[in-house]
Each structure stands twice: as structure tokens, then as C-alpha cells.
GROMACS .gro file of C-alpha atoms in nm:
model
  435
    1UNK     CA    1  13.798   8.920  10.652
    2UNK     CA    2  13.565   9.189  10.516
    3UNK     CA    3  13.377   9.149  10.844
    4UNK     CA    4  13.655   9.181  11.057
    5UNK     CA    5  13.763   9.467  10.850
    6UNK     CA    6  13.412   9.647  10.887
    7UNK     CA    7  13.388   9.609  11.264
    8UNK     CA    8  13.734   9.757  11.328
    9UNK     CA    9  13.648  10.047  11.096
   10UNK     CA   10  13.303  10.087  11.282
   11UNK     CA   11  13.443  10.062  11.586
   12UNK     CA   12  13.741  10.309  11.573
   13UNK     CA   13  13.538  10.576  11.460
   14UNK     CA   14  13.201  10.508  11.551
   15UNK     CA   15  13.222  10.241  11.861
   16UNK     CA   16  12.899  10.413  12.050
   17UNK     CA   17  12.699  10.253  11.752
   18UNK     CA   18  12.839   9.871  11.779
   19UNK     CA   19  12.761   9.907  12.169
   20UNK     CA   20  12.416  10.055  12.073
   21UNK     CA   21  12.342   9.756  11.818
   22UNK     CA   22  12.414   9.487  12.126
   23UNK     CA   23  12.191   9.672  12.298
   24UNK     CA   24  11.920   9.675  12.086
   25UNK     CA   25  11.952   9.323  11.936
   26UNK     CA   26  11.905   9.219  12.297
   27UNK     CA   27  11.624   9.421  12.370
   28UNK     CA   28  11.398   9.329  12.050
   29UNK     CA   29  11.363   8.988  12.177
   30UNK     CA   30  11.201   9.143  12.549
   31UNK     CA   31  10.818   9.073  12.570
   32UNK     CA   32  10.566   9.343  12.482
   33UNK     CA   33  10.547   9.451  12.821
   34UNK     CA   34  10.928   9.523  12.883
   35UNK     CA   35  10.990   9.654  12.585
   36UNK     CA   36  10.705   9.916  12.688
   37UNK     CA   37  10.840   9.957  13.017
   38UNK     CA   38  11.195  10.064  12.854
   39UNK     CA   39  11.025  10.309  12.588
   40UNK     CA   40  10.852  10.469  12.887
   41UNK     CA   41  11.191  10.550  13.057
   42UNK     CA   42  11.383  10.671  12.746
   43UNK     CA   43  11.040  10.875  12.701
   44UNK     CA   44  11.043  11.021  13.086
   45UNK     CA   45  11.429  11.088  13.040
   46UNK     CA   46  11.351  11.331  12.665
   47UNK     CA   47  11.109  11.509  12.819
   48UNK     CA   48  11.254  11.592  13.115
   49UNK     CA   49  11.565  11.705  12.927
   50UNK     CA   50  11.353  11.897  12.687
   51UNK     CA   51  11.169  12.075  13.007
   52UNK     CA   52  11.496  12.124  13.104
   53UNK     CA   53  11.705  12.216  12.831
   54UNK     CA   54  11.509  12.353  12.535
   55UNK     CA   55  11.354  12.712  12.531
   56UNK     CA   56  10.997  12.586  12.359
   57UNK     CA   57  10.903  12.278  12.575
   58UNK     CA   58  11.012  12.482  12.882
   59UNK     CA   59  10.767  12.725  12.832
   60UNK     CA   60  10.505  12.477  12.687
   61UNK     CA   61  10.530  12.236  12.974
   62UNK     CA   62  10.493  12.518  13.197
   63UNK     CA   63  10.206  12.680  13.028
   64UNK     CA   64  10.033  12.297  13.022
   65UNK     CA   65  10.119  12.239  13.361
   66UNK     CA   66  10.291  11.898  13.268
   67UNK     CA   67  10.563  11.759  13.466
   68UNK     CA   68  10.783  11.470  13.268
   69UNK     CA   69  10.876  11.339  13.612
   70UNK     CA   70  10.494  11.221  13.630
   71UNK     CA   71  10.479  11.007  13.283
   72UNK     CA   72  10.426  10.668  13.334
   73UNK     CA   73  10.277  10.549  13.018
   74UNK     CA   74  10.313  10.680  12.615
   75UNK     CA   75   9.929  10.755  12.689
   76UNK     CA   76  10.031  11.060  12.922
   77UNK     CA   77  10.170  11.247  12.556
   78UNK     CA   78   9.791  11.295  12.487
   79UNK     CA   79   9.851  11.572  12.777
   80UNK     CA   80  10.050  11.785  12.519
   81UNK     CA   81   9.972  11.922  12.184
   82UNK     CA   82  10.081  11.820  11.845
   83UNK     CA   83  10.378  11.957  11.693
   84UNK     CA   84  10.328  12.071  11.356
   85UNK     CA   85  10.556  12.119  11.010
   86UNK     CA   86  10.454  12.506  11.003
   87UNK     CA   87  10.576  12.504  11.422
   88UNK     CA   88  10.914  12.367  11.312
   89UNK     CA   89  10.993  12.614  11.004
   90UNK     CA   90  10.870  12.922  11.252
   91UNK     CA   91  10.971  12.824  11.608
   92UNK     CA   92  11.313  12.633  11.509
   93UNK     CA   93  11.577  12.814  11.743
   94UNK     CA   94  11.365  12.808  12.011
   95UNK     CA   95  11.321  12.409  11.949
   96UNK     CA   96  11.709  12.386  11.971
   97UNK     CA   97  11.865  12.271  12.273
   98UNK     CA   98  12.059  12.535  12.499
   99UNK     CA   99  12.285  12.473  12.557
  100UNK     CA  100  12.317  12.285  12.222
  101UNK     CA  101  12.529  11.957  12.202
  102UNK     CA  102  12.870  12.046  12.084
  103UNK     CA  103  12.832  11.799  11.782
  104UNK     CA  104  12.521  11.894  11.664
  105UNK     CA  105  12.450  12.010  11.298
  106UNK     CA  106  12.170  12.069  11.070
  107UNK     CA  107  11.992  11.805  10.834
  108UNK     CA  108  11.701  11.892  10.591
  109UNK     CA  109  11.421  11.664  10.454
  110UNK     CA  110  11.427  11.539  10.076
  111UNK     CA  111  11.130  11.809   9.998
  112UNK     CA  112  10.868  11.566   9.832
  113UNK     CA  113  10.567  11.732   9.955
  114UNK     CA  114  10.747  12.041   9.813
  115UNK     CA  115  10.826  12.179  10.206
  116UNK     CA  116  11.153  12.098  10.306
  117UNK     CA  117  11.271  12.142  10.628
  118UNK     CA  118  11.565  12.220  10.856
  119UNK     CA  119  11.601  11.999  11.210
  120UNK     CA  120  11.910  11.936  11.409
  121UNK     CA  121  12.079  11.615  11.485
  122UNK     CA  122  12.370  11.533  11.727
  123UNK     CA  123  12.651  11.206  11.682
  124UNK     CA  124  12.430  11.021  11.921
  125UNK     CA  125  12.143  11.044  11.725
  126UNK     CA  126  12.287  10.937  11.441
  127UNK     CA  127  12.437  10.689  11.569
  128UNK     CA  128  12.150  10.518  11.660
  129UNK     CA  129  11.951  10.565  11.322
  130UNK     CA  130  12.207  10.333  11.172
  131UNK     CA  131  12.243  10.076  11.412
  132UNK     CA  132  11.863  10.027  11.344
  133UNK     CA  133  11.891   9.997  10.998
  134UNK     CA  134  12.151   9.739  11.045
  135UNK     CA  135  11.915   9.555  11.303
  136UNK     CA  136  11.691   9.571  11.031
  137UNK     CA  137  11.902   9.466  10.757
  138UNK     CA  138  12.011   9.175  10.975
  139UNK     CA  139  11.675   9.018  10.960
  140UNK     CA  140  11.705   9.018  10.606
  141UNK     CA  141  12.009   8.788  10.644
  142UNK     CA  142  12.261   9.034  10.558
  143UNK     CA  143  12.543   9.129  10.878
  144UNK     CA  144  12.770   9.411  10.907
  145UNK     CA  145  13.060   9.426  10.640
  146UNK     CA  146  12.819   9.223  10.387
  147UNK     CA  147  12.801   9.388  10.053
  148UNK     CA  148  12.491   9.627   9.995
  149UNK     CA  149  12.387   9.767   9.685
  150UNK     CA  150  12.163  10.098   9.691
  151UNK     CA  151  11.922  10.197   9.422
  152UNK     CA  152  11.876  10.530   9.566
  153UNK     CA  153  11.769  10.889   9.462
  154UNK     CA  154  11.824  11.154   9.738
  155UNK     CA  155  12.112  11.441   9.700
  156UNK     CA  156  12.101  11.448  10.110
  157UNK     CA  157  12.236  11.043  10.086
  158UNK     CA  158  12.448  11.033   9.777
  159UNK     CA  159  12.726  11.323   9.860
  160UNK     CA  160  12.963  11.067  10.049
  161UNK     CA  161  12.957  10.832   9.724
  162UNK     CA  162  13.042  11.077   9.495
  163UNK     CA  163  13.397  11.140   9.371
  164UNK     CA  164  13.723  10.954   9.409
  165UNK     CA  165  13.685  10.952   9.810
  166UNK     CA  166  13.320  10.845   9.806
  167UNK     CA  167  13.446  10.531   9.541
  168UNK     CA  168  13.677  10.455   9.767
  169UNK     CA  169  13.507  10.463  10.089
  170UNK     CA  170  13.215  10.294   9.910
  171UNK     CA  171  13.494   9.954   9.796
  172UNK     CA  172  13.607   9.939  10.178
  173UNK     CA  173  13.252   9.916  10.344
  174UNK     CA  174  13.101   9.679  10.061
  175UNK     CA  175  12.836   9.979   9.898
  176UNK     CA  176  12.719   9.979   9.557
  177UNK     CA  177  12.544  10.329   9.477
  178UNK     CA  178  12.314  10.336   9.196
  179UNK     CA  179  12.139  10.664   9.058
  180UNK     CA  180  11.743  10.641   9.090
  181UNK     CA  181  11.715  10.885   8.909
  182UNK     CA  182  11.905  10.754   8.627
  183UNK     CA  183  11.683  10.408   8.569
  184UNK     CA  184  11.531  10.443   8.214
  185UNK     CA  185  11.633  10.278   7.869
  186UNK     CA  186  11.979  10.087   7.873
  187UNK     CA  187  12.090  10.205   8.180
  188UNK     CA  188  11.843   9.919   8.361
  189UNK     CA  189  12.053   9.648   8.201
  190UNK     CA  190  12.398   9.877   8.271
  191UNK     CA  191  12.266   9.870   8.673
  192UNK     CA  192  12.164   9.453   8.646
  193UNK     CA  193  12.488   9.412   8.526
  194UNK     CA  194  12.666   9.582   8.780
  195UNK     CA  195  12.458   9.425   9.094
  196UNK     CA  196  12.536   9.099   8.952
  197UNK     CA  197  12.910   9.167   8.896
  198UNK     CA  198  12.908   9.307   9.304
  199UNK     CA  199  12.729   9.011   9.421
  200UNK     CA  200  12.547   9.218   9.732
  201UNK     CA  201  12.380   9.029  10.037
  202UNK     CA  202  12.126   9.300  10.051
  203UNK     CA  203  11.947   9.559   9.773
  204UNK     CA  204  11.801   9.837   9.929
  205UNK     CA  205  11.587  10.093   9.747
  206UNK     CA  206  11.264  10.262   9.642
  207UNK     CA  207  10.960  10.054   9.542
  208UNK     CA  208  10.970  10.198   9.187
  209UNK     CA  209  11.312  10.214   9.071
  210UNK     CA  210  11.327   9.833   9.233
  211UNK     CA  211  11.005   9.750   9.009
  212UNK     CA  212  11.173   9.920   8.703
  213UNK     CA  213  11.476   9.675   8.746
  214UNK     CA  214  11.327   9.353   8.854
  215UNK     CA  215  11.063   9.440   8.556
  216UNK     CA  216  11.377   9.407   8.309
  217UNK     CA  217  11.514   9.120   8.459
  218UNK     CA  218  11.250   8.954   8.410
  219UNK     CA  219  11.167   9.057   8.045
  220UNK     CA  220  11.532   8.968   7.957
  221UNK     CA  221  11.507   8.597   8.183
  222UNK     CA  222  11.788   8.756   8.352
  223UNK     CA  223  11.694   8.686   8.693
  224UNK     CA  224  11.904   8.742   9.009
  225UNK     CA  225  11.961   8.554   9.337
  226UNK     CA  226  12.017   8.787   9.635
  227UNK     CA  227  11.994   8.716   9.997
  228UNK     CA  228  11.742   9.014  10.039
  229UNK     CA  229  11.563   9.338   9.959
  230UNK     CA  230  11.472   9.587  10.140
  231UNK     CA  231  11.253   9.872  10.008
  232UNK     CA  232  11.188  10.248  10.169
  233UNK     CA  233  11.030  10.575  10.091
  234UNK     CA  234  10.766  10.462   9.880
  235UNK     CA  235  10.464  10.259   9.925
  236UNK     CA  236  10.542   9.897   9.815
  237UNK     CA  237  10.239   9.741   9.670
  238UNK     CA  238  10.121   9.389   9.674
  239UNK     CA  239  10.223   9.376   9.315
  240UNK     CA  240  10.553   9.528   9.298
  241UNK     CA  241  10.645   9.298   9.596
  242UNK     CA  242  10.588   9.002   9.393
  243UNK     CA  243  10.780   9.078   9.137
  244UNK     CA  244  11.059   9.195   9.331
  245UNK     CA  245  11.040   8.853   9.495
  246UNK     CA  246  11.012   8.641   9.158
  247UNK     CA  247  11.295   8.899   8.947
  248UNK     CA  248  11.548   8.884   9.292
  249UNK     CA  249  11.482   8.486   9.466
  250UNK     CA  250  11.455   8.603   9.762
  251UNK     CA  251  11.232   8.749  10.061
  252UNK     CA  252  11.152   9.170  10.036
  253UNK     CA  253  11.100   9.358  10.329
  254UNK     CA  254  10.952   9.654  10.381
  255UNK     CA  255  11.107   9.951  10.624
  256UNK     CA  256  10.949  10.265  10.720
  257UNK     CA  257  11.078  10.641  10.844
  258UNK     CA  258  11.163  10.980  10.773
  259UNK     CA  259  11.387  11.250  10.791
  260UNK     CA  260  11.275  11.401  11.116
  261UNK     CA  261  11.308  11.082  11.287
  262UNK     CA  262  11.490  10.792  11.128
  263UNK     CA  263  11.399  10.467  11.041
  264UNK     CA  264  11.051  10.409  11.226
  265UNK     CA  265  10.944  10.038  11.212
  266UNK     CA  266  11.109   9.772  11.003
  267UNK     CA  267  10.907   9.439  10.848
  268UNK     CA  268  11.013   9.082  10.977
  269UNK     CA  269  11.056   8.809  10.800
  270UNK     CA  270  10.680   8.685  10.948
  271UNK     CA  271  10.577   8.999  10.788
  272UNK     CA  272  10.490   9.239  11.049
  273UNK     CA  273  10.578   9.590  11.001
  274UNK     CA  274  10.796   9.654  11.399
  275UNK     CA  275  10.840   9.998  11.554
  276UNK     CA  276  11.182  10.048  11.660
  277UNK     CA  277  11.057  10.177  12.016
  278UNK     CA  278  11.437  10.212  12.122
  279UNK     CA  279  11.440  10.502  11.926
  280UNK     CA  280  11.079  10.625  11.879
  281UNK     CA  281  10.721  10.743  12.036
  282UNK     CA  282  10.463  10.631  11.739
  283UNK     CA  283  10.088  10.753  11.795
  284UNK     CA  284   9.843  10.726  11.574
  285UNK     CA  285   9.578  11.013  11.629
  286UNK     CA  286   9.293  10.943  11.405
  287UNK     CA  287   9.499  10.743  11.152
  288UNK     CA  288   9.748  10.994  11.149
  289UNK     CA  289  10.110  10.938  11.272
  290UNK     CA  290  10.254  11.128  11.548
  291UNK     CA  291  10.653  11.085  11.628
  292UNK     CA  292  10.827  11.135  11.947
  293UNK     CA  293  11.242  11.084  11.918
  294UNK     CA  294  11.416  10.970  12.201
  295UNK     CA  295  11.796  11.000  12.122
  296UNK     CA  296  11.807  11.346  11.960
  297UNK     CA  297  11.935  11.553  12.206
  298UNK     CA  298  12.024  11.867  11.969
  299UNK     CA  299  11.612  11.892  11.893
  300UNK     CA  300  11.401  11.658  12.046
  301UNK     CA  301  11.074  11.626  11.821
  302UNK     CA  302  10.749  11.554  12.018
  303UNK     CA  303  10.407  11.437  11.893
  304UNK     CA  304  10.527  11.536  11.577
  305UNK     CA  305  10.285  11.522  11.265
  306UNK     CA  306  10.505  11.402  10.967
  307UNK     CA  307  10.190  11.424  10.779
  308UNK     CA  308  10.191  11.029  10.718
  309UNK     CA  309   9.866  10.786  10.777
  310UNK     CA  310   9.926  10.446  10.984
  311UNK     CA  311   9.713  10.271  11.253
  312UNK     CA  312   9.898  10.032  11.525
  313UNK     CA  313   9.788   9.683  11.607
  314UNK     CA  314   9.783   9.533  11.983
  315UNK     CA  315   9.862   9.212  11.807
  316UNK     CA  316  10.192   9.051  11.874
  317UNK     CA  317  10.387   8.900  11.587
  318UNK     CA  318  10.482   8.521  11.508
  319UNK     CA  319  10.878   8.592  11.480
  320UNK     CA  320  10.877   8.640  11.896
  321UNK     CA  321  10.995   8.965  11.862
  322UNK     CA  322  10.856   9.203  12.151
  323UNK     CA  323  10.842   9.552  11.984
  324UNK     CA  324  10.496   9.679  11.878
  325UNK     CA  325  10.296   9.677  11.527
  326UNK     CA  326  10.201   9.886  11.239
  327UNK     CA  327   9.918   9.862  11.043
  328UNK     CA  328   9.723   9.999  10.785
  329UNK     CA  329  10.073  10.198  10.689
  330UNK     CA  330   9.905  10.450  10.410
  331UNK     CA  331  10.147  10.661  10.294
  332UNK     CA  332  10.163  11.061  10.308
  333UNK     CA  333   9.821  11.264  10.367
  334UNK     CA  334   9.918  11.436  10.042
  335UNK     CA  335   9.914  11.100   9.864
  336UNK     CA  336   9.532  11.053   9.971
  337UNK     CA  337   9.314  11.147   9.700
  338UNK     CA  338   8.972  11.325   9.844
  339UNK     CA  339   8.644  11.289   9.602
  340UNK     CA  340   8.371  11.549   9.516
  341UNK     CA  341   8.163  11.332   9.741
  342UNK     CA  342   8.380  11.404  10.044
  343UNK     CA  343   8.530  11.031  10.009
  344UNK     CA  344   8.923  10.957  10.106
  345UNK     CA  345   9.006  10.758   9.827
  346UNK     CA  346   9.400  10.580   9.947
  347UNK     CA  347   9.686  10.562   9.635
  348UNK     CA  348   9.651  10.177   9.669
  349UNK     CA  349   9.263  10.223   9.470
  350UNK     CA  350   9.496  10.350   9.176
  351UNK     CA  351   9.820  10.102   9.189
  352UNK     CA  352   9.615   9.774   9.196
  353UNK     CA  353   9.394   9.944   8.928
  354UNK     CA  354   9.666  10.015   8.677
  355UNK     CA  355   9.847   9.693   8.780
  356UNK     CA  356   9.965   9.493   8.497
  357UNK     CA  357   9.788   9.666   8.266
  358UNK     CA  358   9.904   9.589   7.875
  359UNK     CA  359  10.078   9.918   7.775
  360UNK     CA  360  10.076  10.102   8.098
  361UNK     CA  361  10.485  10.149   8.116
  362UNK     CA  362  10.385  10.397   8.463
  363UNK     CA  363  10.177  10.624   8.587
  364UNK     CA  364  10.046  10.887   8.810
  365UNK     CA  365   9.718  10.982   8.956
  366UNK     CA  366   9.722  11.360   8.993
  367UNK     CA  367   9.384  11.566   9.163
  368UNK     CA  368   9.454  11.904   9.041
  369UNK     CA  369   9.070  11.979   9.220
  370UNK     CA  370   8.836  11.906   9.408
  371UNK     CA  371   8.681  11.685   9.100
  372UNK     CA  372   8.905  11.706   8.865
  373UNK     CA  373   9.187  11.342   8.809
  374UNK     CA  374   9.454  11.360   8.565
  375UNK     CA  375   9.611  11.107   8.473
  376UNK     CA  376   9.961  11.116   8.357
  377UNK     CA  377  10.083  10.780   8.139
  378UNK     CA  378  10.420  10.681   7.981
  379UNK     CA  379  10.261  10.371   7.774
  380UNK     CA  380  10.250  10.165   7.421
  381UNK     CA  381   9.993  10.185   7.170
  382UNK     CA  382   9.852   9.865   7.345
  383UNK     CA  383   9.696  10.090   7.580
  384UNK     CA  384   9.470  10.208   7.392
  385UNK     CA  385   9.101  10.417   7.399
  386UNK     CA  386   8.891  10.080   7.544
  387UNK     CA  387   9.141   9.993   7.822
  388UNK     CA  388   9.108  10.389   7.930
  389UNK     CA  389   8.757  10.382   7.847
  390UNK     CA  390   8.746  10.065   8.105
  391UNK     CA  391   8.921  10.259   8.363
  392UNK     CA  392   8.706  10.546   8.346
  393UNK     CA  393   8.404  10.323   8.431
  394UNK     CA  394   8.627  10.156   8.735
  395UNK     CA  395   8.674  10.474   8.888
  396UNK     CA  396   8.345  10.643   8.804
  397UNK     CA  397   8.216  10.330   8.961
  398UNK     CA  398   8.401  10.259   9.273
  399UNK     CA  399   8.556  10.613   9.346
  400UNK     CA  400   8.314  10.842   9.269
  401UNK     CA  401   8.083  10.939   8.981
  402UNK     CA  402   8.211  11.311   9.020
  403UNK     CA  403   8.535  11.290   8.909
  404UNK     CA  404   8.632  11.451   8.562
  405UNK     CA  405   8.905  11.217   8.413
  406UNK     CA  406   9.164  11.370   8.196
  407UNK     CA  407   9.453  11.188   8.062
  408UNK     CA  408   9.766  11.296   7.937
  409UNK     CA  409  10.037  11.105   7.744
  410UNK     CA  410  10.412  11.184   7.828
  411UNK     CA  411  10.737  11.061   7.760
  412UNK     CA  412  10.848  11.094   8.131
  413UNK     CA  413  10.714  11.123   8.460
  414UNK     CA  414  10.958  11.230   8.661
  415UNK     CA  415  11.068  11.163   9.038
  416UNK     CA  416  10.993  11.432   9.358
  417UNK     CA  417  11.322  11.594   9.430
  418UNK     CA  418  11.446  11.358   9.650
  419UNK     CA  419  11.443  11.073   9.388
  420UNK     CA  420  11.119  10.912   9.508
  421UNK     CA  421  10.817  10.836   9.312
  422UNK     CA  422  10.418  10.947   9.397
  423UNK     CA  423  10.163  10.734   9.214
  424UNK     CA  424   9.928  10.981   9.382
  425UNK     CA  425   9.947  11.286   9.426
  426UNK     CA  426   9.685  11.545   9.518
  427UNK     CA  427   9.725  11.919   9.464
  428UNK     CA  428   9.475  12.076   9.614
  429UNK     CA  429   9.476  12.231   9.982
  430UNK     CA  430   9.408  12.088  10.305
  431UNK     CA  431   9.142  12.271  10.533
  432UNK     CA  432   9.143  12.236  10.897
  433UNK     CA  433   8.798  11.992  10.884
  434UNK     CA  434   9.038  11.778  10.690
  435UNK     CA  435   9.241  11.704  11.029
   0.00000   0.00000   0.00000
């Protein structure tokens, strides 16, 4: 009945996204080959429509001498510069449709590298972003008017489940909303309680909050059986995934994206990490990720630099499923830490380091210069002076002997201000040999 109830509701005021999801559930089974042949026609149609219809490609096509009508592969983007975050903040009318779409209206990103930014989005667009994440959340076994609970952070996300409207729409769809940023002392065991009361198919959240729960869960032998869980915005390590998978019973999956461009690629259950190429352009120029959107017809985005690291794989994936492969998915540039010895050190170094560690409650890496690490910890007296003394040496060792280590002990380390957490973090700026 809930089902039923779901799909009517969908489809009265959002049918273009049920037609959308057939679409696309059809289309991730094509082979490798088809599915590229597809991508390359959404691809020829955004451009052309951008050459056509928005004031900055016009003039940069023109000025390249690059004619949409002549792509035939994603390879023919190379043709065209990057798009940068400082292009968007100073060139944003004149990367605005014009005419623009009569539904179009203006989204911002969650600001954790401190630089938020306005983009526009039409009904279409959004449209689409969903019906991917419900492809996605399909393959964890959960199907539309399932309950899902959200362990979630972001301001942007959580205005439509606020208030006596928001609680209501929230019992009609099947949504639990949790506060990420409200995870600490009895309110872990408050949240547990509550996910096991609403039964959900599917938890969805970020790495760290989901760690901080499944952590007290299984402290308190209060395990709980879900059908899946799906985590986003962080980087999930090896570690946290395990525990997710022994405090929940069931598979985790991993989904990438951002706010410019939706959900990205979502992990199968065989464990590859799928672009949704219905959607999205993803290059990888010198590890770092470039995004083309192909449904945003307010402000089309091309070879944008979201400033995240990721290398693709020609490999094709045990599940069957045509779409293309991540790899190497690294998180944001700013989450890279770079040693006195000119050595790009990834946050991963630091989370497997620190990984069960008696004491260590959490932590963050911090490079406040070019040789200077400090490292913030909320922890127990068992962490004491040999276990830092310990990971001095590991880092010294197998980071770089340049480093000056400073630690600093602190009740709280809070989350960015979208609600997500940075193990890493470095401070200092980027120069253009960086790139």
C-alpha cells in the first residue's frame, strides 16, 4: 500500500521523474559501447544548446572555433578549456541560459572548502538527480515508497523536514531525518532507538556520523538488521565500512557527487563505483575530476573542476551493468596533505593510521604549513604519550621526516558547515605548479 501510495504521489506531481527512472533502469543494463554511444548524444545535444543558448559558451565556442555539431566522442571536450570555481563566482550571469527556463532557480553548495557557490537548476534537472539516487538506492534492495532513514547534516537538505509540514510530509513518503550534527553523548542511543522503532529498508548518511552510530551499537551489543546503507559526502574507509557492515547486517554502498552536478557514480553490489553517464561527462585530467551535466538546461556546467581527485578504469564490472568505472576516488584536493619534500600524502595515510587506535575517540589531520601537522584528538587517557610517540615515528617514517607534529587535545571537533566531516584537511594555498 505504501508503494502504491508513493508512486501516485510521485507521479501526480513529479511524473517526468518515474518516466526518467524506466528510462534509465533500462539503459544501465546496455553494453559499454551503447551506453557510450547514448552519453555522446545527450553530450552533442548540451553543447549545442549551450552554443546556442548561453551568452559564455557562445562566445567561447566561437573564440575556440568548436562546433558541437562535430563531437563524436567525450574525447572531443579536450578541445575546450576547463571551467573553474573562481569562473563560476565571476562569470555566473553570463553562464545562465537566455533565455532562462521558466522554472529555473538558484541552489548553493554546502561551503566545506569554505567557498560556497551559487549555480542554477531547472525541474528537469532535478528531476533527474533523484531518479538516480533511487536507481541507486534500488541496488541496495530498497524500492520507491520503502522507508529511508537519513543521518544527514546539510541546512540546504534539511529545510523540507523541519516543522509540522516537513513531519508530515516526511510520515507519507517513509523519511526518517536525523541531525548529523547532533550525534554525540546520549543522543547516539536516542537516534538507534528511533531507526529501530522506523524499521527503514535503507540508511543513508555520512561516513562519520554512520561510524559514530554503528560504533555504539556495537559497544552496547545492540546491533541492527537493515536491508542497506548507503554512505555520501565523505570518504568511507576500509575500516568504517566494516563496521558499518558488522553494527547494521547488511551490505554498504558507497555513492559519489556534488552540488554542481548531482549524484556522480553510485557502487554496486559487486563493488564497483558506476558513473551515472545518463546524467554526466566525468574526465579525469591528471587525477583530477572534470564534470560535464547533461540535463541542466538553466546552467549547463562543462569540464568543470569540482576540485575532487578520481581516476576511471576501462574495466567492466561483474554485476553486467554497462555504465563506466571509477577508481582511485580520493576525495577533495583540499583533503590532500602536501609534505616539505614536495610529496602528496592522500587522507587515507592518516585514517588507516589512527584506525582502532585505544583512546583515539576521533580525529583530524590539519597542515596549517608547508611542514607544519596538527593534530587535533577527542580521546581517553588510554591514548597516551607512547601511542603518540609511536605515531610520530609512523609519519616521520613513511610521510616525511620534515613534518613538525603538534597535537592538540579537544573536547570537540566539529563538522564543515554543511554537516560533513574532514579527517584531513590542509590549510595552506594552492599554487598554479600544484595543477
Amino acid at each position: 500500500m505504501r508503494r502504491a501510495l508513493f508512486r501516485a504521489w510521485l507521479n501526480a506531481r513529479a511524473a517526468p521523474l518515474l518516466a526518467y527512472l524506466a528510462r534509465i533502469e533500462e539503459s544501465q543494463w546496455l553494453s559499454r559501447e551503447e551506453v557510450d554511444r547514448l552519453q555522446v548524444g545527450k553530450l552533442r545535444a548540451i553543447l549545442e544548446y549551450a552554443g546556442r543558448n548561453v551568452p559564455y559558451y557562445r562566445d567561447l565556442f566561437h573564440k575556440q572555433g568548436f562546433e558541437p555539431a562535430s563531437v563524436r566522442s567525450v574525447e572531443d571536450l579536450t578541445r575546450l578549456p576547463v571551467l573553474e570555481r573562481e569562473t563560476l563566482l565571476t562569470h555566473f550571469d553570463d553562464l545562465c541560459a537566455v533565455p532562462r527556463p521558466p522554472d529555473a532557480y538558484a541552489r548553493s553548495t554546502g561551503g566545506s572548502t569554505g567557498r560556497p557557490l551559487r549555480f542554477l537548476v531547472d525541474r528537469h534537472e532535478m528531476a533527474t538527480r533523484s531518479a538516480h539516487i533511487y536507481r541507486g538506492f534500488r541496488w541496495l534492495g530498497w524500492d520507491l515508497g520503502d522507508r529511508a532513514a537519513y543521518v544527514w547534516g546539510s541546512d540546504i537538505d534539511a529545510r523540507e523536514h523541519r516543522g509540522a509540514m516537513g513531519r508530515v510530509r516526511d510520515a507519507f513518503v517513509g523519511v526518517l531525518w536525523l541531525d548529523a550534527f547532533k550525534m554525540a553523548g546520549d543522543r547516539l542511543d536516542a537516534h538507534l532507538d528511533r531507526i529501530r522503532r522506523f524499521d527503514p529498508a535503507a540508511l543513508i548518511g555520512y561516513p562519520s556520523s554512520l561510524h559514530l552510530l554503528a560504533r555504539r551499537a556495537l559497544t552496547t551489543e545492540r546491533p541492527l538488521k537493515l536491508r542497506g546503507v548507503e554512505s555520501s559526502a565523505e570518504m568511507l574507509a576500509p575500516g568504517v565500512r566494516r563496521d558499518l557492515q558488522l553494527a547494521f547486517g547488511c551490505p554498504v554502498l558507497d555513492r559519489y557527487g556534488c552540488r554542481e552536478a548531482g549524484v556522480v557514480a553510485h557502487e554496486c553490489p559487486a563493488g564497483s563505483l558506476h558513473v551515472n553517464s545518463e546524467a554526466v561527462v566525468l574526465e579525469s585530467a591528471g587525477g583530477e575530476v572534470l564534470l560535464t551535466t547533461l540535463n541542466n538546461h538553466a546552467m549547463p556546467l562543462i569540464r568543470y573542476r569540482n576540485e575532487d581527485l578520481a581516476d576511471l578504469s576501462a574495466a567492466s564490472c561483474a554485476c553486467g551493468r554497462g555504465l563506466p568505472l571509477v577508481k582511485g576516488l580520493r576525495g577533495r584536493v583540499s583533503d590532500i596533505i602536501r609534505s616539505p619534500g614536495g610529496r602528496l600524502i592522500h587522507g587515507e595515510f592518516f585514517t588507516h593510521l589512527f584506525y582502532d587506535v585505544p583512546g583515539v575517540i576521533r580525529f583530524q589531520v590539519a597542515q596549517t604549513t608547508l611542514d607544519r601537522l596538527e593534530i587535533r584528538v577527542v580521546a581517553t587517557a588510554d591514548f597516551g604519550p607512547d601511542r603518540r610517540r609511536a605515531m610520530e615515528d609512523a609519519i616521520l617514517k613513511n610521510a616525511d621526516g620534515g613534518f613538525r607534529i603538534v597535537w592538540r587535545d579537544v573536547e570537540e571537533i566539529p563538522s564543515g558547515p554543511s554537516g560533513k566531516f574532514r579527517f584531513t584537511l590542509s590549510e595552506i594555498t594552492d599554487t598554479p605548479a600544484d595543477r
